[in-house]
Amino acid sequence: MPKQNIYDNEVFFSGYKGIRDQEVNANVLFEIPNFFEMLPSVEGKKILDLGCGFGEHCKRLVELGASSVTGIDISVKMLEIAQKENADSKITYIHMPMEDISTLNDHYDIIVSSLAFHYIEAFKPLIVDIYRLLTEGGVLVFSQEHPFSTCYRNGFERWTKDENGKKLYLNLCEYGIERENESKWFVDNVKKYHRTFSTIVNTLADAGFSIEKMVEPTPDETILSQYPGYRDLFHKPDFLLIRAKKN
Amino acid sequence: MPKQNIYDNEVFFSGYKGIRDQEVNANVLFEIPNFFEMLPSVEGKKILDLGCGFGEHCKRLVELGASSVTGIDISVKMLEIAQKENADSKITYIHMPMEDISTLNDHYDIIVSSLAFHYIEAFKPLIVDIYRLLTEGGVLVFSQEHPFSTCYRNGFERWTKDENGKKLYLNLCEYGIERENESKWFVDNVKKYHRTFSTIVNTLADAGFSIEKMVEPTPDETILSQYPGYRDLFHKPDFLLIRAKKN
C-alpha cells in the first residue's frame, strides 16, 4: 500500500509549520492537553512515538521522566527540525514510515501517536504491529482527526449556516462509508482515511487491546469565554483520542 | 431519578405494537440480526433481558439453548403480551424498571438489552449494576439508538435535502452536548438521553468491561436492492450495538 509523505512537500511544509508556530490553535487548546492527560505515568518508561514530526512530544516525554524515546517519521524535513529543536541524549529519531515498524527489533512500555493515524491506509496491520511491539500491559495512546472530520468529502458543504453565517448544523455525509478522502490542506490531494467509531474500536479489540479511555474534546467555559468560535466543537469535535492497553 | 414508562400509555402502546407487528422495518432488517449475531453461545446459559418488552428475545434465547431467561420490564402492558405470546417454562417475567436491578439477588452469564438504554437517565449506575450481576467473564450485549439519533432535538431539521427531496446530509446538531431530548414518537414528551460515543465507551471501561465488539449497522447490496430507502443509514445509522465482557 502507498505510504503518504505530504510533509516533505515544500508548500505543505511551510503552511503546516506556520500553524504549528501559532501560540493558540485547536492543537494547543484541545489535542495536546488531552493527549498528555490520557498518558499513564511515563516515569522510567521506554516510549515509541509514531509520526513524531518536530519532536515536541518526544522532548516533553523525556522532560516528564521517560527513560528513552524513539521518534519515527516519514518526513526528512520534519526530522531535521526535530534534531535541531528537540534533540536529547534520551531521544533517537529514525526516518521510517510507521507502516514499517514491524522491522523494529525492540519492545516499548508505551507507544504514542499524535494526529497521524488518519493518514494511514493500512490501519489494521499497524495496530497489530503496535500490539506486538508493546510489552505485557503496555499502553497505546493516540489521537486522530475525529470521524466527523475524516468523513468530510472535499468540495461538499461542511456546514448549514443561518443568514448571518452562524453554524447551525454539521452536514454529516456518508459517515457509514469508509473510504479515502482527498482534501486540500495547503496542497491538493492530501489523503485521509475515514473510519467509523466501530471500525476503530473493533480493530483495537480484535488485536487484543482493551480500550481504557476515549475522549472527544469540547471546550469548557474558560476556553469559550476567550475563544467563542470553538463552540463549533459541540457540533463537530476536531479530535478523537484513545488509550488502549495490551491485555 | 424518574423512571420513564411510556409503554403503558395507551396511544403509545398501540402505535408501538403496530410497528412491531410489521414484517419489515429497521428492527427486523438491522437491529435483530446484528443483535443475535453479536451474542456469544447461549447454550446452557443463564440470561437476564433488561427491557424485555413483548418477550420475543427471551423466547428466542430459550430456543437457542439458554437454560433460563429472566425478562424484566417497566411496562405491565408489555409483560401481559409477553406472558400471552412468549411464555415458556424456562422464562420468568418480572415487572421491574431496570434502574432497580440491584435488588435482584442472582448472577447471570449473559445480560442483554435491546433498544432500551437510550430511555435511561442513570446510565452509569445501571452499567455498574450490570457488571455486579454478571458472573466472572460474563457478557453484556446491548443495542440502543445510535448517538446520531439520540442527539436529535425535537423540532429541528433532521436532514438537508435537495430540491427533489433526496437526503443529502444529516444535520448533526450539538452531538457533543449530552442531554435529555424530548421527542414525539406516537405521543409527545418521549424522553431520550443523548450520550456521546466516548461517554458510552468510558462508562463501560470504568465499570470494568472490555469492549469486544461495536456495530453500527448499514445495509448490504441485497437489502438496498429491495429497500433502497435504507441508503440513508450510511448518513445516519439507526442503531449502535456493543458486546462487552466482564474482566
Short mmCIF file of C-alpha atoms in Angstrom, two decimals:
data_model
loop_
_atom_site.label_atom_id
_atom_site.label_comp_id
_atom_site.label_asym_id
_atom_site.label_seq_id
_atom_site.Cartn_x
_atom_site.Cartn_y
_atom_site.Cartn_z
CA MET A 1 0.00 0.00 0.00
CA PRO A 2 1.31 3.50 -0.75
CA LYS A 3 2.75 5.48 2.14
CA GLN A 4 1.83 9.11 2.16
CA ASN A 5 4.51 11.74 2.80
CA ILE A 6 2.87 15.14 2.41
CA TYR A 7 5.22 16.74 4.92
CA ASP A 8 8.20 16.77 2.56
CA ASN A 9 6.23 18.87 0.06
CA GLU A 10 7.65 22.43 0.33
CA VAL A 11 4.30 24.21 0.14
CA PHE A 12 2.68 21.92 2.67
CA PHE A 13 5.64 22.06 4.99
CA SER A 14 5.76 25.84 5.25
CA GLY A 15 1.98 26.09 5.66
CA TYR A 16 1.99 23.42 8.34
CA LYS A 17 4.94 24.97 10.15
CA GLY A 18 3.01 28.25 10.20
CA ILE A 19 0.13 26.60 12.05
CA ARG A 20 2.42 24.81 14.46
CA ASP A 21 4.17 28.10 15.27
CA GLN A 22 0.84 29.68 16.30
CA GLU A 23 0.51 30.18 20.02
CA VAL A 24 -3.19 29.31 20.08
CA ASN A 25 -4.96 26.80 17.89
CA ALA A 26 -7.06 23.67 18.30
CA ASN A 27 -3.95 21.54 18.84
CA VAL A 28 -2.70 23.75 21.67
CA LEU A 29 -6.11 24.12 23.32
CA PHE A 30 -7.53 20.63 22.90
CA GLU A 31 -5.34 17.96 21.39
CA ILE A 32 -2.11 18.44 23.33
CA PRO A 33 -3.56 18.83 26.86
CA ASN A 34 -5.92 15.88 26.41
CA PHE A 35 -3.14 13.77 24.91
CA PHE A 36 -0.83 14.27 27.89
CA GLU A 37 -3.67 13.90 30.37
CA MET A 38 -4.50 10.46 28.95
CA LEU A 39 -0.97 9.13 29.25
CA PRO A 40 -0.14 6.78 32.08
CA SER A 41 2.94 7.75 34.13
CA VAL A 42 5.92 7.86 31.76
CA GLU A 43 8.49 7.83 34.59
CA GLY A 44 11.26 5.40 33.62
CA LYS A 45 9.31 4.18 30.61
CA LYS A 46 10.60 3.29 27.15
CA ILE A 47 8.43 5.06 24.60
CA LEU A 48 7.91 4.94 20.83
CA ASP A 49 6.34 7.96 19.08
CA LEU A 50 4.80 7.19 15.67
CA GLY A 51 4.80 10.21 13.37
CA CYS A 52 6.84 12.30 15.79
CA GLY A 53 7.10 15.30 13.41
CA PHE A 54 9.06 18.15 15.00
CA GLY A 55 9.71 16.02 18.09
CA GLU A 56 7.92 18.28 20.60
CA HIS A 57 6.12 15.33 22.18
CA CYS A 58 9.38 13.29 22.35
CA LYS A 59 11.08 16.15 24.15
CA ARG A 60 8.21 16.61 26.58
CA LEU A 61 8.06 12.87 27.32
CA VAL A 62 11.73 12.96 28.31
CA GLU A 63 11.08 16.01 30.49
CA LEU A 64 8.26 14.05 32.14
CA GLY A 65 10.70 11.29 33.05
CA ALA A 66 10.72 8.77 30.18
CA SER A 67 13.91 6.72 30.20
CA SER A 68 14.11 6.71 26.40
CA VAL A 69 12.02 7.90 23.48
CA THR A 70 12.26 6.72 19.87
CA GLY A 71 10.58 9.07 17.41
CA ILE A 72 9.91 7.89 13.89
CA ASP A 73 8.60 9.92 10.99
CA ILE A 74 8.23 9.53 7.23
CA SER A 75 9.38 13.13 6.61
CA VAL A 76 13.07 14.02 6.38
CA LYS A 77 12.26 17.72 6.69
CA MET A 78 10.30 17.21 9.89
CA LEU A 79 13.11 15.17 11.43
CA GLU A 80 15.66 17.85 10.52
CA ILE A 81 13.71 20.32 12.65
CA ALA A 82 13.29 17.70 15.38
CA GLN A 83 17.07 17.15 15.51
CA LYS A 84 17.66 20.89 15.62
CA GLU A 85 14.98 21.96 18.09
CA ASN A 86 14.20 18.89 20.17
CA ALA A 87 17.35 16.84 20.44
CA ASP A 88 18.14 15.00 23.67
CA SER A 89 20.51 12.22 24.65
CA LYS A 90 17.48 10.08 25.55
CA ILE A 91 15.78 10.60 22.17
CA THR A 92 16.52 8.69 18.97
CA TYR A 93 14.93 9.98 15.77
CA ILE A 94 14.54 7.46 12.97
CA HIS A 95 13.47 8.15 9.39
CA MET A 96 10.82 5.48 8.85
CA PRO A 97 7.18 5.34 7.79
CA MET A 98 5.06 3.89 10.57
CA GLU A 99 3.88 1.21 8.16
CA ASP A 100 7.38 -0.30 8.56
CA ILE A 101 7.57 -0.57 12.36
CA SER A 102 7.46 -4.35 12.18
CA THR A 103 11.18 -4.07 11.28
CA LEU A 104 11.95 -2.59 14.72
CA ASN A 105 13.51 -5.22 16.97
CA ASP A 106 12.56 -3.84 20.32
CA HIS A 107 9.71 -3.57 22.80
CA TYR A 108 8.19 -0.46 24.34
CA ASP A 109 6.19 0.26 27.50
CA ILE A 110 4.18 2.99 25.84
CA ILE A 111 3.53 3.74 22.17
CA VAL A 112 2.07 7.13 21.28
CA SER A 113 0.93 8.78 18.08
CA SER A 114 -0.41 12.28 17.71
CA LEU A 115 -2.66 13.18 14.76
CA ALA A 116 -1.17 10.76 12.26
CA PHE A 117 -3.33 7.62 12.04
CA HIS A 118 -5.90 9.25 9.74
CA TYR A 119 -3.19 9.42 7.06
CA ILE A 120 -2.63 5.66 7.26
CA GLU A 121 -4.46 3.40 4.86
CA ALA A 122 -3.41 0.09 6.42
CA PHE A 123 -4.78 0.70 9.90
CA LYS A 124 -5.34 -2.90 10.94
CA PRO A 125 -1.77 -4.15 10.25
CA LEU A 126 -0.45 -1.05 12.03
CA ILE A 127 -2.46 -1.82 15.17
CA VAL A 128 -1.32 -5.45 15.05
CA ASP A 129 2.32 -4.28 14.77
CA ILE A 130 1.86 -1.89 17.70
CA TYR A 131 0.41 -4.65 19.83
CA ARG A 132 3.41 -6.86 19.06
CA LEU A 133 5.91 -4.08 19.90
CA LEU A 134 4.35 -3.34 23.30
CA THR A 135 5.48 -5.07 26.49
CA GLU A 136 2.87 -7.02 28.51
CA GLY A 137 0.42 -4.49 29.92
CA GLY A 138 1.87 -1.82 27.64
CA VAL A 139 -0.27 1.11 26.59
CA LEU A 140 -1.10 2.78 23.27
CA VAL A 141 -2.26 6.41 23.39
CA PHE A 142 -3.19 8.04 20.10
CA SER A 143 -5.07 10.98 18.72
CA GLN A 144 -6.51 11.30 15.25
CA GLU A 145 -8.90 13.53 13.39
CA HIS A 146 -12.44 12.87 14.62
CA PRO A 147 -14.53 10.61 12.35
CA PHE A 148 -16.84 13.61 11.71
CA SER A 149 -13.80 15.27 10.11
CA THR A 150 -12.38 12.29 8.26
CA CYS A 151 -15.74 11.61 6.60
CA TYR A 152 -15.75 15.06 5.02
CA ARG A 153 -15.63 14.90 1.22
CA ASN A 154 -13.66 17.66 -0.47
CA GLY A 155 -15.98 20.12 -2.24
CA PHE A 156 -19.06 19.31 -0.17
CA GLU A 157 -20.68 21.83 2.13
CA ARG A 158 -19.42 21.15 5.62
CA TRP A 159 -21.93 23.35 7.48
CA THR A 160 -25.50 24.56 7.28
CA LYS A 161 -25.44 28.20 8.35
CA ASP A 162 -28.13 30.77 9.06
CA GLU A 163 -28.43 34.04 7.14
CA ASN A 164 -25.84 35.63 9.45
CA GLY A 165 -23.30 32.90 8.79
CA LYS A 166 -23.80 31.23 12.17
CA LYS A 167 -23.19 27.49 12.04
CA LEU A 168 -26.44 25.64 12.75
CA TYR A 169 -25.58 22.07 11.84
CA LEU A 170 -22.69 19.94 10.73
CA ASN A 171 -23.61 18.41 7.37
CA LEU A 172 -22.74 14.80 8.04
CA CYS A 173 -22.40 12.91 4.81
CA GLU A 174 -21.84 9.18 4.36
CA TYR A 175 -20.34 8.60 7.80
CA GLY A 176 -21.05 4.89 7.31
CA ILE A 177 -18.99 4.55 4.13
CA GLU A 178 -15.32 4.02 4.88
CA ARG A 179 -13.09 5.50 2.24
CA GLU A 180 -10.09 7.50 1.21
CA ASN A 181 -10.96 11.19 1.03
CA GLU A 182 -8.81 13.68 -0.77
CA SER A 183 -8.79 17.09 0.78
CA LYS A 184 -6.93 20.31 0.33
CA TRP A 185 -4.76 21.38 3.25
CA PHE A 186 -2.13 23.82 1.93
CA VAL A 187 -1.74 21.44 -1.04
CA ASP A 188 -4.21 19.40 -3.06
CA ASN A 189 -4.66 15.67 -2.68
CA VAL A 190 -3.96 15.23 0.98
CA LYS A 191 -5.36 11.75 1.56
CA LYS A 192 -7.22 10.96 4.73
CA TYR A 193 -8.80 7.66 5.61
CA HIS A 194 -12.27 7.72 7.05
CA ARG A 195 -13.07 5.00 9.54
CA THR A 196 -16.16 4.77 11.73
CA PHE A 197 -16.08 4.54 15.51
CA SER A 198 -16.95 0.86 15.28
CA THR A 199 -14.05 0.07 12.93
CA ILE A 200 -11.57 1.88 15.16
CA VAL A 201 -12.91 0.14 18.29
CA ASN A 202 -13.09 -3.31 16.65
CA THR A 203 -9.59 -3.05 15.16
CA LEU A 204 -8.20 -2.39 18.63
CA ALA A 205 -10.33 -5.11 20.28
CA ASP A 206 -9.52 -7.70 17.59
CA ALA A 207 -5.79 -7.05 18.03
CA GLY A 208 -6.13 -7.78 21.75
CA PHE A 209 -6.39 -4.29 23.22
CA SER A 210 -8.75 -3.17 25.98
CA ILE A 211 -9.93 0.37 25.44
CA GLU A 212 -9.45 2.23 28.70
CA LYS A 213 -10.47 5.72 27.68
CA MET A 214 -11.90 7.62 24.71
CA VAL A 215 -12.02 11.42 24.52
CA GLU A 216 -13.73 13.76 22.04
CA PRO A 217 -12.58 17.16 23.32
CA THR A 218 -15.02 20.05 23.59
CA PRO A 219 -14.34 23.48 25.12
CA ASP A 220 -15.04 24.39 28.73
CA GLU A 221 -16.40 27.77 29.85
CA THR A 222 -12.93 29.28 30.29
CA ILE A 223 -11.94 28.50 26.71
CA LEU A 224 -15.36 29.57 25.37
CA SER A 225 -15.16 32.94 27.06
CA GLN A 226 -11.81 33.62 25.37
CA TYR A 227 -12.42 31.85 22.06
CA PRO A 228 -16.17 31.63 21.43
CA GLY A 229 -15.56 30.24 17.93
CA TYR A 230 -14.68 26.89 19.43
CA ARG A 231 -18.35 26.43 20.30
CA ASP A 232 -18.47 24.68 16.91
CA LEU A 233 -16.70 21.72 18.50
CA PHE A 234 -20.01 20.79 20.15
CA HIS A 235 -21.32 20.08 16.65
CA LYS A 236 -18.06 18.54 15.43
CA PRO A 237 -15.25 17.63 17.79
CA ASP A 238 -11.95 18.00 15.88
CA PHE A 239 -10.15 15.16 17.60
CA LEU A 240 -10.61 11.62 18.84
CA LEU A 241 -8.17 10.32 21.47
CA ILE A 242 -7.94 6.75 22.72
CA ARG A 243 -5.96 4.95 25.40
CA ALA A 244 -5.80 1.17 24.96
CA LYS A 245 -3.97 -1.45 27.00
CA LYS A 246 -2.31 -4.63 25.78
CA ASN A 247 -4.10 -7.47 27.57
CA MET B 1 -34.18 9.86 39.21
CA PRO B 2 -37.53 9.43 37.41
CA LYS B 3 -38.12 6.16 35.60
CA GLN B 4 -39.82 6.52 32.27
CA ASN B 5 -42.72 4.23 31.38
CA ILE B 6 -44.05 5.34 28.03
CA TYR B 7 -45.16 1.84 27.10
CA ASP B 8 -48.13 1.84 29.44
CA ASN B 9 -49.56 4.89 27.66
CA GLU B 10 -52.50 3.61 25.52
CA VAL B 11 -51.70 5.75 22.47
CA PHE B 12 -48.01 4.90 22.56
CA PHE B 13 -48.67 1.24 23.13
CA SER B 14 -50.94 0.76 20.14
CA GLY B 15 -48.64 2.77 17.87
CA TYR B 16 -45.63 0.82 19.01
CA LYS B 17 -47.39 -2.51 18.66
CA GLY B 18 -48.26 -1.53 15.08
CA ILE B 19 -44.57 -1.09 14.25
CA ARG B 20 -43.59 -4.30 15.97
CA ASP B 21 -46.25 -6.18 14.00
CA GLN B 22 -44.74 -5.02 10.69
CA GLU B 23 -42.94 -7.73 8.81
CA VAL B 24 -40.20 -5.43 7.56
CA ASN B 25 -38.73 -2.48 9.40
CA ALA B 26 -35.34 -1.31 10.61
CA ASN B 27 -35.57 -3.56 13.67
CA VAL B 28 -36.22 -6.65 11.59
CA LEU B 29 -33.60 -5.84 8.96
CA PHE B 30 -30.79 -4.44 11.10
CA GLU B 31 -31.20 -4.47 14.84
CA ILE B 32 -32.41 -8.02 15.45
CA PRO B 33 -29.98 -9.90 13.14
CA ASN B 34 -26.98 -7.92 14.39
CA PHE B 35 -28.08 -8.36 17.98
CA PHE B 36 -28.21 -12.14 17.73
CA GLU B 37 -25.03 -12.30 15.67
CA MET B 38 -23.14 -10.48 18.43
CA LEU B 39 -24.23 -12.83 21.17
CA PRO B 40 -21.80 -15.45 22.44
CA SER B 41 -23.17 -19.01 22.52
CA VAL B 42 -26.21 -19.03 24.82
CA GLU B 43 -26.25 -22.84 25.17
CA GLY B 44 -26.85 -23.67 28.82
CA LYS B 45 -26.50 -20.04 29.85
CA LYS B 46 -28.47 -18.09 32.45
CA ILE B 47 -29.62 -14.85 30.86
CA LEU B 48 -31.17 -11.57 32.03
CA ASP B 49 -33.03 -9.41 29.49
CA LEU B 50 -33.40 -5.74 30.51
CA GLY B 51 -36.46 -4.11 28.97
CA CYS B 52 -37.73 -7.37 27.52
CA GLY B 53 -40.96 -5.86 26.18
CA PHE B 54 -43.08 -8.48 24.40
CA GLY B 55 -40.54 -11.17 25.28
CA GLU B 56 -39.61 -12.14 21.71
CA HIS B 57 -35.90 -12.10 22.53
CA CYS B 58 -36.47 -14.12 25.72
CA LYS B 59 -38.32 -16.76 23.72
CA ARG B 60 -35.67 -16.89 21.03
CA LEU B 61 -32.88 -17.16 23.60
CA VAL B 62 -34.60 -20.23 25.06
CA GLU B 63 -34.99 -21.69 21.58
CA LEU B 64 -31.26 -21.13 21.07
CA GLY B 65 -30.50 -23.20 24.16
CA ALA B 66 -30.42 -20.85 27.15
CA SER B 67 -31.01 -22.74 30.39
CA SER B 68 -33.06 -19.89 31.86
CA VAL B 69 -34.08 -16.38 30.90
CA THR B 70 -35.33 -13.65 33.21
CA GLY B 71 -37.07 -10.80 31.39
CA ILE B 72 -37.76 -7.57 33.22
CA ASP B 73 -39.76 -4.60 32.01
CA ILE B 74 -41.23 -1.41 33.45
CA SER B 75 -44.46 -1.84 31.46
CA VAL B 76 -47.30 -4.01 32.73
CA LYS B 77 -48.96 -3.94 29.32
CA MET B 78 -45.85 -5.21 27.57
CA LEU B 79 -45.45 -8.04 30.08
CA GLU B 80 -49.09 -9.08 29.62
CA ILE B 81 -48.38 -9.64 25.93
CA ALA B 82 -45.10 -11.38 26.80
CA GLN B 83 -46.91 -13.81 29.11
CA LYS B 84 -49.55 -14.46 26.48
CA GLU B 85 -47.37 -14.78 23.39
CA ASN B 86 -43.93 -15.76 24.62
CA ALA B 87 -44.37 -17.81 27.76
CA ASP B 88 -42.02 -20.72 28.45
CA SER B 89 -41.18 -22.83 31.48
CA LYS B 90 -37.60 -21.52 31.27
CA ILE B 91 -38.67 -17.85 31.18
CA THR B 92 -39.54 -15.69 34.19
CA TYR B 93 -41.04 -12.27 33.50
CA ILE B 94 -40.69 -9.71 36.27
CA HIS B 95 -42.33 -6.30 36.45
CA MET B 96 -39.38 -4.08 37.36
CA PRO B 97 -37.71 -0.97 35.98
CA MET B 98 -34.12 -1.73 35.03
CA GLU B 99 -32.98 1.02 37.37
CA ASP B 100 -33.91 -1.39 40.21
CA ILE B 101 -31.90 -4.47 39.17
CA SER B 102 -29.56 -4.05 42.12
CA THR B 103 -32.39 -5.68 44.13
CA LEU B 104 -32.01 -8.92 42.15
CA ASN B 105 -30.13 -11.50 44.20
CA ASP B 106 -28.70 -13.60 41.45
CA HIS B 107 -25.92 -13.77 38.88
CA TYR B 108 -26.18 -14.18 35.12
CA ASP B 109 -23.81 -15.45 32.42
CA ILE B 110 -25.19 -13.06 29.85
CA ILE B 111 -27.16 -9.82 30.22
CA VAL B 112 -28.87 -8.41 27.14
CA SER B 113 -30.87 -5.29 26.40
CA SER B 114 -32.46 -4.36 23.12
CA LEU B 115 -33.22 -0.71 22.32
CA ALA B 116 -33.87 0.44 25.85
CA PHE B 117 -30.75 2.12 27.27
CA HIS B 118 -31.44 5.44 25.50
CA TYR B 119 -34.52 5.83 27.72
CA ILE B 120 -32.40 5.53 30.86
CA GLU B 121 -31.15 8.67 32.55
CA ALA B 122 -28.90 6.98 35.11
CA PHE B 123 -26.67 5.09 32.69
CA LYS B 124 -23.56 4.81 34.83
CA PRO B 125 -25.23 3.19 37.88
CA LEU B 126 -27.04 0.82 35.51
CA ILE B 127 -23.76 -0.34 33.96
CA VAL B 128 -22.23 -0.76 37.42
CA ASP B 129 -25.25 -2.87 38.48
CA ILE B 130 -24.98 -5.00 35.34
CA TYR B 131 -21.29 -5.61 35.98
CA ARG B 132 -22.07 -6.75 39.52
CA LEU B 133 -24.85 -9.11 38.35
CA LEU B 134 -22.64 -10.84 35.76
CA THR B 135 -20.60 -13.92 36.55
CA GLU B 136 -16.80 -13.77 36.03
CA GLY B 137 -16.20 -13.49 32.28
CA GLY B 138 -19.89 -12.76 31.75
CA VAL B 139 -21.00 -10.77 28.75
CA LEU B 140 -23.27 -7.76 28.19
CA VAL B 141 -24.79 -7.32 24.73
CA PHE B 142 -26.94 -4.27 24.15
CA SER B 143 -28.38 -2.18 21.38
CA GLN B 144 -29.53 1.41 21.63
CA GLU B 145 -30.46 4.21 19.32
CA HIS B 146 -27.33 5.49 17.58
CA PRO B 147 -25.87 8.70 19.07
CA PHE B 148 -26.70 10.47 15.78
CA SER B 149 -30.34 9.74 16.61
CA THR B 150 -30.28 10.45 20.32
CA CYS B 151 -28.76 13.89 19.73
CA TYR B 152 -31.70 14.95 17.59
CA ARG B 153 -33.62 17.85 19.13
CA ASN B 154 -37.38 17.80 18.60
CA GLY B 155 -38.44 20.47 16.13
CA PHE B 156 -35.05 20.83 14.44
CA GLU B 157 -34.49 19.89 10.82
CA ARG B 158 -33.04 16.43 10.75
CA TRP B 159 -31.96 16.41 7.09
CA THR B 160 -30.72 18.72 4.37
CA LYS B 161 -32.47 17.67 1.17
CA ASP B 162 -32.09 18.64 -2.47
CA GLU B 163 -34.95 20.15 -4.50
CA ASN B 164 -36.28 16.64 -5.22
CA GLY B 165 -36.42 15.73 -1.57
CA LYS B 166 -33.34 13.49 -1.71
CA LYS B 167 -31.45 13.43 1.57
CA LEU B 168 -28.02 14.98 1.11
CA TYR B 169 -26.77 15.35 4.66
CA LEU B 170 -27.71 14.53 8.20
CA ASN B 171 -27.94 17.81 10.12
CA LEU B 172 -25.87 16.94 13.14
CA CYS B 173 -26.55 19.36 15.94
CA GLU B 174 -24.77 19.56 19.30
CA TYR B 175 -23.52 15.98 19.29
CA GLY B 176 -21.05 17.00 21.99
CA ILE B 177 -23.68 18.22 24.45
CA GLU B 178 -25.13 15.38 26.48
CA ARG B 179 -28.71 15.96 27.41
CA GLU B 180 -32.28 14.80 27.74
CA ASN B 181 -34.16 15.29 24.49
CA GLU B 182 -37.90 15.21 24.28
CA SER B 183 -39.24 13.81 21.08
CA LYS B 184 -42.56 12.80 19.68
CA TRP B 185 -42.99 9.11 18.94
CA PHE B 186 -46.73 8.38 18.84
CA VAL B 187 -47.01 10.57 21.94
CA ASP B 188 -45.34 13.81 22.97
CA ASN B 189 -42.56 14.02 25.52
CA VAL B 190 -40.80 10.74 24.94
CA LYS B 191 -37.53 11.35 26.74
CA LYS B 192 -34.30 10.08 25.27
CA TYR B 193 -30.87 10.55 26.73
CA HIS B 194 -28.11 11.59 24.39
CA ARG B 195 -24.66 10.28 25.20
CA THR B 196 -21.58 10.52 23.02
CA PHE B 197 -19.54 7.52 21.89
CA SER B 198 -16.84 8.44 24.38
CA THR B 199 -19.27 8.53 27.33
CA ILE B 200 -20.70 5.13 26.40
CA VAL B 201 -17.22 3.62 25.96
CA ASN B 202 -15.80 5.20 29.14
CA THR B 203 -18.80 4.17 31.26
CA LEU B 204 -18.24 0.56 30.23
CA ALA B 205 -14.45 0.76 30.66
CA ASP B 206 -14.69 2.48 34.06
CA ALA B 207 -17.07 -0.21 35.32
CA GLY B 208 -14.50 -2.86 34.38
CA PHE B 209 -15.78 -4.03 31.00
CA SER B 210 -13.65 -4.78 27.94
CA ILE B 211 -15.45 -3.82 24.76
CA GLU B 212 -15.22 -6.76 22.39
CA LYS B 213 -17.32 -5.51 19.51
CA MET B 214 -19.19 -2.42 18.35
CA VAL B 215 -21.59 -2.40 15.39
CA GLU B 216 -23.32 0.48 13.58
CA PRO B 217 -25.45 -1.43 11.06
CA THR B 218 -25.67 -0.28 7.45
CA PRO B 219 -27.43 -2.09 4.59
CA ASP B 220 -25.72 -4.51 2.22
CA GLU B 221 -26.47 -4.71 -1.51
CA THR B 222 -29.22 -7.31 -1.06
CA ILE B 223 -31.15 -5.09 1.33
CA LEU B 224 -30.51 -1.98 -0.78
CA SER B 225 -31.85 -3.60 -3.92
CA GLN B 226 -35.11 -4.39 -2.12
CA TYR B 227 -35.36 -1.35 0.13
CA PRO B 228 -33.33 1.49 -1.40
CA GLY B 229 -34.63 3.92 1.23
CA TYR B 230 -32.29 2.38 3.78
CA ARG B 231 -29.37 4.02 1.93
CA ASP B 232 -29.97 6.84 4.47
CA LEU B 233 -28.35 4.66 7.11
CA PHE B 234 -24.97 5.47 5.54
CA HIS B 235 -25.56 9.06 6.67
CA LYS B 236 -27.14 8.07 9.98
CA PRO B 237 -27.03 4.51 11.30
CA ASP B 238 -30.17 3.94 13.38
CA PHE B 239 -28.58 1.62 15.91
CA LEU B 240 -25.47 1.14 17.99
CA LEU B 241 -24.73 -2.35 19.32
CA ILE B 242 -22.00 -3.28 21.78
CA ARG B 243 -20.67 -6.52 23.25
CA ALA B 244 -18.63 -6.05 26.42
CA LYS B 245 -17.02 -8.63 28.68
CA LYS B 246 -16.64 -8.55 32.46
CA ASN B 247 -12.89 -8.68 33.13
#
